[in-house]
Amino acid sequence: MSGQHEQSGSGQAGALQRETRVNHPPRVELPPDNQPLTPPIYQSVKYEFGSVEETVRAVHGKRPGFFYSRSGNPTVRQLELLLADLQGRDDALACASGVNAVAQALFTLTSAGDHVLCFAETYGPTRQIIRRFLARFGVRHTLLSIEDLAGIERTLATVPTRLVFFESPTNPVTKVADIAAITRLAHVHGALAVLDNTFAGFHQHGEYDVDLFIHSLTKYAAGTGDVMGGVVIGRHELIQAMRPDWGLFGAQLDPHAAFLLMRGMKTYFLRYRAQCAAALELASFLAAQPGVERVRYPGLPTHPQAALARAQMREFGSVVTFDIAAGAEAARRFTEALQLFAIAASLGSTESLVLPPQMMQPRDATPEQLAWSDIRPGTVRLSIGLEDLGDLRADLAQALAVAAAPG
Ligand SMILES: *Cc1c(COP(=O)(O)O)cnc(C)c1O
């Protein structure tokens, strides 16, 4: 039935030996009016053009097309365009992990002698890239608290700064960065505003004048915790300027991973909204429990920056952080008593997760920076999944009982 669409790859299959034919399999071409609903995975490293001249033109960027998957792959490109559109920008670069997106953005945008402004409340590996790697190549940094707007202004006014790298909401205590103020200060002083937007998701913060959004695709894009990826999203000119250096780290997103991430994105809004609704419910529940202090969820009216959160966000994410009043040992008992929350890193997956405070303490921080990060002995971070809300609530209740009454 399909025979009419099959064509030989070489046009002379009959004359060639089988050893040759297995390396030049027949092509199946789809008629232009007959397209797959699910995009194909372009699981190919190499792409050919009809002639040397066209190949050279493609390699020099003088014609569209793909040549080698380290510098571009159609499936990965489809994911980049999808994510750029959701974030309200027109271009993006994907790669193999969120950390790689952070590292490539920082290395691509900075040179020796540059200065970077970053924050104590930033993802640990991001701080390590800035302090350990960038410093080795002569890029200086200032590390402040994300709440210190006066310090941000002072630093930018006194030290010529290449970029400001920040997050919102922050991990783990969900501080909300004042995005409008920070981007304005950055631009007044000629710095780029780079926002790791992983916690807020692809559909939020796009209206702010952020130059580059970074996401770990491992979290809400994948959704099921089974594939890693990262992306940098921004306006075409900036992304184009980064493109020649992007990929030289060799951490390309695999086309199959890009396919899985696009599959995950089909349910992104449903998952994100369901997880946010459950997180708000459970945050309110926790706030009413004895032995629980300082529940932090940007959607709770008691969040210290509830008004800012409401002004900036429509949905508040799946991370809920709180303190067990009795301290570290009770927090450990609580964490281990949970049956449905896995003790694991990451967030935004369909299964609920819990991270004990011991695993969150930044090892490289000074006492002042530890105070900024606001992690207390009894701090517990939850990532809310898609399980039944009643089951999750019951699990939290029984674990709080264990925390309160050991043995
Ligand atoms: C997880 C995470 C990253 C790193 O992403 P990976 O995909 O795990 O490498 C970066 N930033 C934030 C805010 C994250 O939560």
Short mmCIF file of C-alpha atoms and ligand atoms in Angstrom, two decimals:
data_model
loop_
_atom_site.label_atom_id
_atom_site.label_comp_id
_atom_site.label_asym_id
_atom_site.label_seq_id
_atom_site.Cartn_x
_atom_site.Cartn_y
_atom_site.Cartn_z
CA MET A 1 0.00 0.00 0.00
CA SER A 2 2.74 2.41 0.89
CA GLY A 3 4.97 1.17 -1.92
CA GLN A 4 4.11 4.09 -4.15
CA HIS A 5 5.81 6.45 -1.66
CA GLU A 6 9.01 4.51 -1.29
CA GLN A 7 11.99 5.53 -3.29
CA SER A 8 15.41 4.10 -3.38
CA GLY A 9 18.11 6.17 -1.66
CA SER A 10 20.54 5.82 -4.52
CA GLY A 11 18.23 5.26 -7.43
CA GLN A 12 20.27 2.21 -8.41
CA ALA A 13 19.60 -0.17 -5.51
CA GLY A 14 19.39 -3.19 -7.73
CA ALA A 15 22.98 -2.81 -8.88
CA LEU A 16 24.48 -2.51 -5.41
CA GLN A 17 25.53 -5.22 -3.01
CA ARG A 18 23.51 -5.87 0.17
CA GLU A 19 26.44 -4.62 2.30
CA THR A 20 26.06 -1.31 0.54
CA ARG A 21 22.26 -1.27 0.60
CA VAL A 22 22.05 -1.67 4.41
CA ASN A 23 23.99 1.58 4.67
CA HIS A 24 21.77 3.37 2.17
CA PRO A 25 18.27 2.22 3.15
CA PRO A 26 15.29 3.17 1.01
CA ARG A 27 13.76 6.54 1.80
CA VAL A 28 10.11 6.96 2.66
CA GLU A 29 8.94 10.41 1.58
CA LEU A 30 5.63 11.77 2.83
CA PRO A 31 3.45 13.63 0.35
CA PRO A 32 3.31 17.36 1.23
CA ASP A 33 -0.39 17.03 2.23
CA ASN A 34 0.28 14.03 4.51
CA GLN A 35 2.03 15.03 7.75
CA PRO A 36 2.54 13.27 11.12
CA LEU A 37 0.66 14.83 14.05
CA THR A 38 3.57 14.04 16.34
CA PRO A 39 6.75 15.56 14.97
CA PRO A 40 9.40 13.06 13.95
CA ILE A 41 12.61 12.74 15.91
CA TYR A 42 15.49 13.77 13.67
CA GLN A 43 17.84 11.23 15.20
CA SER A 44 20.66 12.05 12.81
CA VAL A 45 24.01 13.67 13.47
CA LYS A 46 24.66 14.58 9.82
CA TYR A 47 22.69 16.26 7.07
CA GLU A 48 23.62 16.47 3.43
CA PHE A 49 23.11 19.02 0.71
CA GLY A 50 23.20 18.28 -2.98
CA SER A 51 26.58 19.82 -3.74
CA VAL A 52 29.83 21.07 -2.23
CA GLU A 53 28.78 24.63 -3.01
CA GLU A 54 25.51 24.34 -1.09
CA THR A 55 27.31 22.57 1.78
CA VAL A 56 29.82 25.42 2.03
CA ARG A 57 27.03 28.01 1.90
CA ALA A 58 25.20 26.21 4.72
CA VAL A 59 28.31 25.91 6.88
CA HIS A 60 28.92 29.65 6.44
CA GLY A 61 25.32 30.42 7.39
CA LYS A 62 24.48 31.72 3.89
CA ARG A 63 21.50 29.40 3.44
CA PRO A 64 19.12 27.64 5.83
CA GLY A 65 19.57 24.00 6.66
CA PHE A 66 21.23 21.62 9.05
CA PHE A 67 24.72 20.17 8.69
CA TYR A 68 25.85 18.64 12.00
CA SER A 69 23.72 18.16 15.12
CA ARG A 70 26.27 19.78 17.43
CA SER A 71 25.46 23.09 15.75
CA GLY A 72 21.78 22.47 15.13
CA ASN A 73 19.15 19.75 14.93
CA PRO A 74 15.57 20.13 13.63
CA THR A 75 13.94 18.43 16.65
CA VAL A 76 15.96 20.50 19.11
CA ARG A 77 15.17 23.62 17.06
CA GLN A 78 11.46 22.88 17.27
CA LEU A 79 11.71 22.72 21.08
CA GLU A 80 13.71 25.99 21.16
CA LEU A 81 11.08 27.82 19.10
CA LEU A 82 8.25 26.43 21.25
CA LEU A 83 9.88 27.53 24.51
CA ALA A 84 10.88 30.94 23.14
CA ASP A 85 7.27 31.54 22.11
CA LEU A 86 5.90 30.55 25.54
CA GLN A 87 8.34 32.92 27.24
CA GLY A 88 7.42 35.76 24.88
CA ARG A 89 10.74 35.97 23.05
CA ASP A 90 11.78 35.04 19.52
CA ASP A 91 14.85 32.84 19.94
CA ALA A 92 16.41 30.27 22.23
CA LEU A 93 19.31 27.86 22.58
CA ALA A 94 18.80 24.45 24.19
CA CYS A 95 21.40 22.19 25.78
CA ALA A 96 21.82 19.05 27.84
CA SER A 97 20.98 20.34 31.34
CA GLY A 98 19.95 23.42 33.27
CA VAL A 99 23.40 23.74 34.77
CA ASN A 100 24.91 23.63 31.29
CA ALA A 101 22.57 26.43 30.20
CA VAL A 102 23.78 28.50 33.16
CA ALA A 103 27.45 27.72 32.48
CA GLN A 104 27.26 28.34 28.73
CA ALA A 105 25.36 31.60 29.20
CA LEU A 106 27.93 32.86 31.72
CA PHE A 107 30.97 31.78 29.70
CA THR A 108 29.51 32.99 26.42
CA LEU A 109 28.64 36.44 27.77
CA THR A 110 31.71 37.26 29.89
CA SER A 111 35.41 37.96 29.34
CA ALA A 112 38.37 38.40 31.68
CA GLY A 113 38.01 41.64 33.62
CA ASP A 114 34.21 41.59 33.52
CA HIS A 115 32.15 41.82 36.70
CA VAL A 116 29.02 39.78 37.48
CA LEU A 117 26.43 40.55 40.17
CA CYS A 118 24.88 37.45 41.74
CA PHE A 119 23.00 36.44 44.88
CA ALA A 120 23.33 34.19 47.90
CA GLU A 121 19.83 32.86 47.26
CA THR A 122 20.87 31.44 43.87
CA TYR A 123 20.99 27.75 42.91
CA GLY A 124 24.16 26.24 44.43
CA PRO A 125 25.88 25.06 41.23
CA THR A 126 25.28 28.50 39.65
CA ARG A 127 27.14 30.13 42.54
CA GLN A 128 29.92 27.56 42.15
CA ILE A 129 30.25 28.27 38.41
CA ILE A 130 30.59 31.99 39.14
CA ARG A 131 32.90 31.68 42.14
CA ARG A 132 35.09 28.79 41.03
CA PHE A 133 35.10 28.71 37.21
CA LEU A 134 34.54 32.31 36.16
CA ALA A 135 36.98 33.55 38.83
CA ARG A 136 39.67 31.31 37.33
CA PHE A 137 39.25 33.14 34.02
CA GLY A 138 39.43 36.59 35.55
CA VAL A 139 35.71 37.34 35.83
CA ARG A 140 34.99 39.05 39.15
CA HIS A 141 31.71 38.94 41.02
CA THR A 142 29.81 40.55 43.87
CA LEU A 143 27.45 38.36 45.86
CA LEU A 144 24.54 40.08 47.65
CA SER A 145 21.17 39.13 49.05
CA ILE A 146 18.35 39.31 46.49
CA GLU A 147 16.45 41.47 49.00
CA ASP A 148 19.21 44.10 49.05
CA LEU A 149 17.98 46.50 46.34
CA ALA A 150 20.08 49.34 47.80
CA GLY A 151 23.18 47.12 47.59
CA ILE A 152 22.32 46.20 44.01
CA GLU A 153 22.02 49.87 43.07
CA ARG A 154 25.24 50.78 44.90
CA THR A 155 27.21 47.95 43.29
CA LEU A 156 25.97 48.69 39.77
CA ALA A 157 26.68 52.40 40.23
CA THR A 158 30.26 51.81 41.37
CA VAL A 159 31.43 48.70 39.48
CA PRO A 160 30.95 48.41 35.70
CA THR A 161 28.97 45.18 35.47
CA ARG A 162 28.43 42.86 32.52
CA LEU A 163 25.39 41.05 33.88
CA VAL A 164 23.10 40.54 36.85
CA PHE A 165 22.20 36.88 37.39
CA PHE A 166 19.18 36.21 39.58
CA GLU A 167 16.26 33.85 40.28
CA SER A 168 12.63 34.23 41.32
CA PRO A 169 11.15 32.68 43.35
CA THR A 170 14.36 31.55 45.01
CA ASN A 171 15.28 28.13 46.28
CA PRO A 172 14.42 26.95 48.91
CA VAL A 173 12.59 29.69 50.86
CA THR A 174 10.74 31.15 47.83
CA LYS A 175 11.90 34.76 48.15
CA VAL A 176 10.43 36.83 45.34
CA ALA A 177 12.88 39.04 43.43
CA ASP A 178 11.63 42.47 42.36
CA ILE A 179 12.10 41.80 38.65
CA ALA A 180 11.06 45.26 37.42
CA ALA A 181 13.44 47.01 39.84
CA ILE A 182 16.38 44.69 39.16
CA THR A 183 16.05 44.77 35.36
CA ARG A 184 15.69 48.58 35.45
CA LEU A 185 18.81 48.99 37.61
CA ALA A 186 20.75 46.58 35.38
CA HIS A 187 19.83 48.47 32.22
CA VAL A 188 20.45 51.91 33.68
CA HIS A 189 24.01 50.77 34.36
CA GLY A 190 24.54 48.92 31.07
CA ALA A 191 24.32 45.39 32.45
CA LEU A 192 22.34 42.45 31.08
CA ALA A 193 19.55 41.06 33.27
CA VAL A 194 19.69 37.26 33.31
CA LEU A 195 16.88 35.47 35.15
CA ASP A 196 16.90 31.77 35.99
CA ASN A 197 13.14 31.36 35.65
CA THR A 198 12.97 27.63 36.40
CA PHE A 199 10.69 27.98 39.46
CA ALA A 200 8.23 30.35 37.77
CA GLY A 201 7.91 28.38 34.55
CA PHE A 202 7.84 29.25 30.86
CA HIS A 203 4.59 31.25 30.86
CA GLN A 204 5.51 33.77 33.56
CA HIS A 205 7.69 36.90 33.80
CA GLY A 206 7.87 37.29 30.00
CA GLU A 207 6.46 40.84 30.19
CA TYR A 208 9.48 42.06 32.17
CA ASP A 209 12.51 43.51 30.42
CA VAL A 210 14.68 40.46 31.12
CA ASP A 211 17.44 39.96 28.53
CA LEU A 212 17.86 36.23 29.01
CA PHE A 213 15.65 33.64 30.66
CA ILE A 214 17.30 30.40 31.73
CA HIS A 215 15.35 27.24 32.53
CA SER A 216 16.22 23.79 33.70
CA LEU A 217 14.01 21.69 31.40
CA THR A 218 14.58 18.83 33.82
CA LYS A 219 11.86 20.25 36.07
CA TYR A 220 8.51 21.45 34.67
CA ALA A 221 9.20 20.76 30.97
CA ALA A 222 9.99 17.10 31.40
CA GLY A 223 7.46 16.86 34.21
CA THR A 224 8.06 13.18 34.80
CA GLY A 225 11.61 13.43 36.13
CA ASP A 226 13.04 11.18 33.43
CA VAL A 227 14.88 13.53 31.09
CA MET A 228 17.33 16.41 31.52
CA GLY A 229 17.71 19.59 29.52
CA GLY A 230 18.33 23.31 29.70
CA VAL A 231 17.51 26.38 27.65
CA VAL A 232 18.45 30.04 27.31
CA ILE A 233 15.70 32.24 25.86
CA GLY A 234 16.01 35.83 24.61
CA ARG A 235 15.68 38.24 21.73
CA HIS A 236 17.06 37.04 18.42
CA GLU A 237 20.03 39.46 18.23
CA LEU A 238 21.37 38.45 21.65
CA ILE A 239 20.84 34.74 21.02
CA GLN A 240 22.47 35.09 17.58
CA ALA A 241 25.47 36.75 19.22
CA MET A 242 25.76 33.78 21.60
CA ARG A 243 25.21 31.14 18.92
CA PRO A 244 28.79 30.85 17.54
CA ASP A 245 30.15 30.01 21.01
CA TRP A 246 27.15 27.92 22.07
CA GLY A 247 27.81 24.28 21.46
CA LEU A 248 31.58 24.58 21.83
CA PHE A 249 31.07 23.03 25.27
CA GLY A 250 29.71 20.02 23.44
CA ALA A 251 26.71 19.58 25.70
CA GLN A 252 24.06 19.38 22.99
CA LEU A 253 20.53 18.35 23.81
CA ASP A 254 19.91 14.97 22.24
CA PRO A 255 17.06 14.97 19.69
CA HIS A 256 15.33 12.15 21.53
CA ALA A 257 15.46 14.17 24.75
CA ALA A 258 14.08 17.16 22.82
CA PHE A 259 11.21 14.97 21.62
CA LEU A 260 10.47 13.81 25.17
CA LEU A 261 10.58 17.40 26.41
CA MET A 262 8.12 18.51 23.71
CA ARG A 263 5.88 15.61 24.70
CA GLY A 264 6.11 16.77 28.31
CA MET A 265 5.27 20.34 27.30
CA LYS A 266 1.90 19.22 25.92
CA THR A 267 0.71 18.74 29.51
CA TYR A 268 2.80 21.57 31.01
CA PHE A 269 -0.07 23.96 31.75
CA LEU A 270 -2.31 21.23 33.18
CA ARG A 271 0.48 19.95 35.41
CA TYR A 272 1.77 23.34 36.51
CA ARG A 273 -1.70 24.59 37.43
CA ALA A 274 -2.71 21.40 39.23
CA GLN A 275 0.57 21.38 41.16
CA CYS A 276 0.16 25.07 42.08
CA ALA A 277 -3.40 24.50 43.30
CA ALA A 278 -2.30 21.53 45.41
CA ALA A 279 0.73 23.44 46.73
CA LEU A 280 -1.49 26.33 47.87
CA GLU A 281 -3.89 23.90 49.59
CA LEU A 282 -1.08 22.08 51.37
CA ALA A 283 0.69 25.32 52.33
CA SER A 284 -2.54 26.53 53.98
CA PHE A 285 -2.97 23.15 55.68
CA LEU A 286 0.59 23.22 57.03
CA ALA A 287 0.21 26.79 58.29
CA ALA A 288 -2.63 25.60 60.54
CA GLN A 289 -0.68 22.70 62.10
CA PRO A 290 0.91 22.88 65.53
CA GLY A 291 4.69 22.61 65.48
CA VAL A 292 4.89 24.21 62.03
CA GLU A 293 6.42 27.66 61.60
CA ARG A 294 6.92 30.10 58.79
CA VAL A 295 5.25 28.36 55.86
CA ARG A 296 6.69 29.92 52.71
CA TYR A 297 4.62 29.80 49.54
CA PRO A 298 4.42 32.91 47.35
CA GLY A 299 0.68 32.38 46.89
CA LEU A 300 -0.04 32.49 50.64
CA PRO A 301 -1.26 35.87 51.91
CA THR A 302 1.18 35.46 54.82
CA HIS A 303 4.22 35.29 52.51
CA PRO A 304 6.44 38.30 53.37
CA GLN A 305 6.30 39.41 49.71
CA ALA A 306 2.73 38.31 48.94
CA ALA A 307 1.90 41.61 47.21
CA LEU A 308 5.00 41.52 45.00
CA ALA A 309 4.35 37.86 44.21
CA ARG A 310 0.78 38.68 43.21
CA ALA A 311 1.90 41.57 41.03
CA GLN A 312 4.48 39.46 39.22
CA MET A 313 2.96 36.00 39.02
CA ARG A 314 -0.36 34.41 38.15
CA GLU A 315 0.68 31.04 39.54
CA PHE A 316 3.15 30.42 42.30
CA GLY A 317 4.86 27.10 41.61
CA SER A 318 4.94 23.72 43.31
CA VAL A 319 7.56 24.39 46.00
CA VAL A 320 6.38 24.86 49.58
CA THR A 321 8.97 25.46 52.30
CA PHE A 322 8.38 25.59 56.04
CA ASP A 323 10.11 25.12 59.37
CA ILE A 324 9.50 22.37 61.87
CA ALA A 325 9.58 24.45 65.06
CA ALA A 326 11.34 21.75 67.08
CA GLY A 327 14.42 21.96 64.84
CA ALA A 328 16.74 19.74 62.84
CA GLU A 329 16.14 16.39 64.53
CA ALA A 330 12.36 16.73 64.32
CA ALA A 331 12.70 17.83 60.67
CA ARG A 332 14.69 14.65 59.98
CA ARG A 333 12.01 12.51 61.66
CA PHE A 334 9.30 14.29 59.67
CA THR A 335 11.16 13.81 56.39
CA GLU A 336 11.79 10.12 56.97
CA ALA A 337 8.24 9.46 58.19
CA LEU A 338 6.74 10.70 54.91
CA GLN A 339 5.53 7.81 52.77
CA LEU A 340 4.51 9.57 49.55
CA PHE A 341 7.22 12.25 49.37
CA ALA A 342 10.52 10.86 48.08
CA ILE A 343 13.68 12.23 49.68
CA ALA A 344 15.15 13.54 46.47
CA ALA A 345 16.50 16.61 44.72
CA SER A 346 14.67 18.45 41.97
CA LEU A 347 11.12 19.76 41.66
CA GLY A 348 8.25 20.03 39.24
CA SER A 349 7.85 16.30 38.68
CA THR A 350 4.60 14.35 38.96
CA GLU A 351 5.70 12.67 42.20
CA SER A 352 6.00 14.69 45.40
CA LEU A 353 9.46 15.22 46.84
CA VAL A 354 10.95 16.34 50.13
CA LEU A 355 14.41 17.70 50.74
CA PRO A 356 15.82 17.66 54.27
CA PRO A 357 17.68 20.79 55.34
CA GLN A 358 21.02 19.04 55.71
CA MET A 359 21.09 18.55 51.94
CA MET A 360 20.26 22.19 51.25
CA GLN A 361 22.94 23.95 53.32
CA PRO A 362 25.32 25.72 50.96
CA ARG A 363 28.78 24.38 51.82
CA ASP A 364 30.59 27.39 50.41
CA ALA A 365 28.71 30.12 52.28
CA THR A 366 29.87 32.56 54.95
CA PRO A 367 27.71 33.00 58.09
CA GLU A 368 26.36 36.25 56.61
CA GLN A 369 25.39 34.51 53.37
CA LEU A 370 23.84 31.64 55.32
CA ALA A 371 21.70 34.21 57.11
CA TRP A 372 20.61 35.63 53.73
CA SER A 373 19.66 32.17 52.47
CA ASP A 374 17.35 31.96 55.49
CA ILE A 375 17.61 28.19 55.88
CA ARG A 376 16.94 27.29 59.50
CA PRO A 377 17.64 24.03 61.36
CA GLY A 378 14.05 22.82 60.93
CA THR A 379 13.56 23.97 57.33
CA VAL A 380 11.92 21.44 55.01
CA ARG A 381 11.30 21.91 51.28
CA LEU A 382 8.43 20.13 49.57
CA SER A 383 7.84 19.80 45.85
CA ILE A 384 4.21 18.97 45.27
CA GLY A 385 3.36 16.38 42.60
CA LEU A 386 0.13 15.16 41.08
CA GLU A 387 -0.94 12.60 43.68
CA ASP A 388 -4.37 12.81 45.30
CA LEU A 389 -4.52 15.88 47.53
CA GLY A 390 -6.18 14.00 50.40
CA ASP A 391 -3.47 11.35 50.34
CA LEU A 392 -0.73 14.01 50.44
CA ARG A 393 -2.46 15.89 53.28
CA ALA A 394 -2.85 12.68 55.31
CA ASP A 395 0.81 11.83 54.72
CA LEU A 396 1.94 15.26 55.95
CA ALA A 397 -0.32 14.93 59.01
CA GLN A 398 1.04 11.52 60.04
CA ALA A 399 4.64 12.66 59.50
CA LEU A 400 4.05 15.77 61.62
CA ALA A 401 2.74 13.49 64.37
CA VAL A 402 5.90 11.39 64.17
CA ALA A 403 8.04 14.55 64.26
CA ALA A 404 6.22 15.74 67.37
CA ALA A 405 6.29 12.43 69.25
CA PRO A 406 9.46 10.42 68.54
CA GLY A 407 9.45 6.66 69.11
C1 LIG B 1 17.55 22.36 38.87
C2 LIG B 1 17.91 23.76 38.66
C3 LIG B 1 18.97 24.11 37.82
C4 LIG B 1 19.85 23.07 37.18
O1 LIG B 1 19.17 22.29 36.26
P1 LIG B 1 19.64 20.79 35.88
O2 LIG B 1 18.74 20.48 34.74
O3 LIG B 1 19.42 19.94 37.08
O4 LIG B 1 21.07 20.85 35.50
C5 LIG B 1 19.24 25.44 37.63
N1 LIG B 1 18.50 26.40 38.24
C6 LIG B 1 17.48 26.10 39.05
C7 LIG B 1 16.71 27.21 39.69
C8 LIG B 1 17.14 24.77 39.29
O5 LIG B 1 16.13 24.48 40.10
#
